[in-house]
Every structure is written in structure tokens, then in C-alpha cells.
């Protein structure tokens, strides 16, 4: 997706050979026009699959997930990383190790919002080692729902997550795939990989 790649090049900041900061349009300040385009692009890639819910993880997945859900005409759900007073029981839970924060969170969603009748699109801002996607898959499987695919805004092709998911036969669509951040240079895979 060219407008996203342009934004990554112009506004992304390479923090290390494996981490890029995109706080200017996705992870802190949010570009709503770009989010709308992202939502429309994901909807066009997954529209034939009979999706009933879009599932993401708080907080950075929420903006693109909401716009994708809007375009698909279905609800978006975000898994919470902390239990709240109003959300203690009746939950599906899983553990996710965060690549950027180097901590493990127990993520959860209410059993009220996912059932075996659902066909769910997982969406996240980044795909690195696939831990977040793995946790979200676990929540879906606990509910008896099925997985339609995984939608990723920025995939880091030099980490293993994409390969692991595709090897399981899951349809993974990434809008920008980075092949390297070495020497603070942002390089994209020329051909986007999709299953
Ligand atoms: P994974 O679970 O696939 O290892 O990592 C994906 C999660 O870690 C995403 O939800 C995202 O929040 C975070 N993440 C991974 N790599 C990066 C990165 O290079 N930059 C930013 N901003 N977040 C990342």
C-alpha cells in the first residue's frame, strides 16, 4: 500500500535494527485519513470471507481495526491487557509476551462477544514474532469461533511471525512488509507476501 509505505519512510523512526517507531500516525498520534484507507484496503482483501467480527489487541490495533470493521459492516472487539473492575469473570484469557515492552500480559475478551457462530478477522498494527496473533488465535479457539485470517498494517518480514502463521495455513495480509531496518535504512519487500 503505497501511501502507507510513504508515511513509514517519511515519519517512521528506526530505533534499532529490529524496531521502528511510528508514533506520528499509528501508535500515538493517529492519522484518521490513513486509517480509513487502511480499513478499506483490508475490507477489500477479506470481504468474500463472511467475517462477523474484527478482533485486535489494545491499544494500537484499535484504530485500524475499527475502520476495517466499519468497512466490513461488523463490530470490532479489542482484547484487554488488564482486567478491570467491570470485567473480571466470564472471560476467555490467554498470555502474550510483548516484543517491544518485554513483558507478559494476560489478555482477555468477554465471552459475551464471541461465539462459535463467529468468523473472525484478527488485526494488529505490527507482526514481529507472532506472539500477539498467537494469543488472539487462542481466544478465538476457546470460544469455538473460526479464524478468517490475519490483517497486519506493518509486517517485519525479517522476524518469524508471518512465516509461522502462513505455515499453519492462515491467510495473512500485510499492507507493508519491511525486509530490513539495518543501518537505520527502511527497506520494504518488493513483493508483498500473502497466502
Ligand atoms: P509480535 O507479537 O508479533 O512479536 O509483535 C507484535 C506486537 O508488538 C504488536 O502488537 C506491536 O504493538 C508490537 N511491535 C512489534 N514490533 C514493533 C515495532 O517495530 N514497532 C512498534 N511500534 N511496535 C512493535
GROMACS .gro file of C-alpha atoms and ligand atoms in nm, residues 13 15-16 18-23 26-27 56-61 81 96-101 123-135 152 154 156 158-162 165 178 181, ligand 1:
model
   72
   13UNK     CA    1   1.190   0.644   1.319
   15UNK     CA    2   1.508   0.276   1.691
   16UNK     CA    3   1.719  -0.036   1.635
   18UNK     CA    4   1.452  -0.465   1.473
   19UNK     CA    5   1.223  -0.185   1.597
   20UNK     CA    6   1.062   0.107   1.419
   21UNK     CA    7   0.859   0.379   1.586
   22UNK     CA    8   0.551   0.503   1.404
   23UNK     CA    9   0.405   0.722   1.678
   26UNK     CA   10  -0.037   0.490   1.420
   27UNK     CA   11   0.090   0.427   1.774
   56UNK     CA   12  -0.748  -0.677   1.787
   57UNK     CA   13  -0.539  -0.606   2.093
   58UNK     CA   14  -0.543  -0.277   2.281
   59UNK     CA   15  -0.435  -0.014   2.218
   60UNK     CA   16  -0.258   0.034   1.886
   61UNK     CA   17  -0.471  -0.212   1.690
   81UNK     CA   18  -0.435  -0.633   2.855
   96UNK     CA   19   0.101  -1.269   2.529
   97UNK     CA   20   0.468  -1.179   2.555
   98UNK     CA   21   0.519  -0.826   2.423
   99UNK     CA   22   0.811  -0.786   2.183
  100UNK     CA   23   0.850  -0.412   2.239
  101UNK     CA   24   0.777  -0.399   2.614
  123UNK     CA   25  -0.592  -0.741   1.305
  124UNK     CA   26  -0.282  -0.584   1.455
  125UNK     CA   27  -0.056  -0.286   1.393
  126UNK     CA   28   0.267  -0.489   1.370
  127UNK     CA   29   0.361  -0.851   1.313
  128UNK     CA   30   0.701  -0.942   1.458
  129UNK     CA   31   0.736  -1.285   1.619
  130UNK     CA   32   0.363  -1.357   1.611
  131UNK     CA   33   0.303  -1.369   1.986
  132UNK     CA   34   0.009  -1.126   1.981
  133UNK     CA   35  -0.154  -1.311   1.691
  134UNK     CA   36  -0.098  -1.642   1.871
  135UNK     CA   37  -0.275  -1.511   2.184
  152UNK     CA   38  -0.138  -0.664   0.961
  154UNK     CA   39   0.322  -0.340   0.913
  156UNK     CA   40   0.854  -0.720   0.979
  158UNK     CA   41   1.283  -1.043   0.896
  159UNK     CA   42   1.109  -1.181   1.206
  160UNK     CA   43   0.932  -1.515   1.221
  161UNK     CA   44   0.565  -1.435   1.288
  162UNK     CA   45   0.447  -1.421   0.926
  165UNK     CA   46   0.115  -1.812   1.068
  178UNK     CA   47   0.975  -0.450   0.593
  181UNK     CA   48   1.593  -0.184   0.923
  196LIG     P1   49   0.464  -0.996   1.795
  196LIG     O1   50   0.361  -1.032   1.898
  196LIG     O2   51   0.425  -1.033   1.656
  196LIG     O3   52   0.601  -1.045   1.833
  196LIG     O4   53   0.477  -0.837   1.799
  196LIG     C1   54   0.369  -0.760   1.760
  196LIG     C2   55   0.332  -0.661   1.867
  196LIG     O5   56   0.448  -0.597   1.919
  196LIG     C3   57   0.243  -0.555   1.807
  196LIG     O6   58   0.119  -0.558   1.874
  196LIG     C4   59   0.314  -0.424   1.832
  196LIG     O7   60   0.245  -0.349   1.928
  196LIG     C5   61   0.448  -0.459   1.888
  196LIG     N1   62   0.560  -0.437   1.794
  196LIG     C6   63   0.640  -0.534   1.741
  196LIG     N2   64   0.738  -0.479   1.668
  196LIG     C7   65   0.719  -0.347   1.670
  196LIG     C8   66   0.791  -0.236   1.613
  196LIG     O8   67   0.894  -0.247   1.543
  196LIG     N3   68   0.740  -0.112   1.639
  196LIG     C9   69   0.630  -0.093   1.715
  196LIG     N4   70   0.588   0.033   1.732
  196LIG     N5   71   0.562  -0.194   1.771
  196LIG    C10   72   0.606  -0.320   1.750
   0.00000   0.00000   0.00000
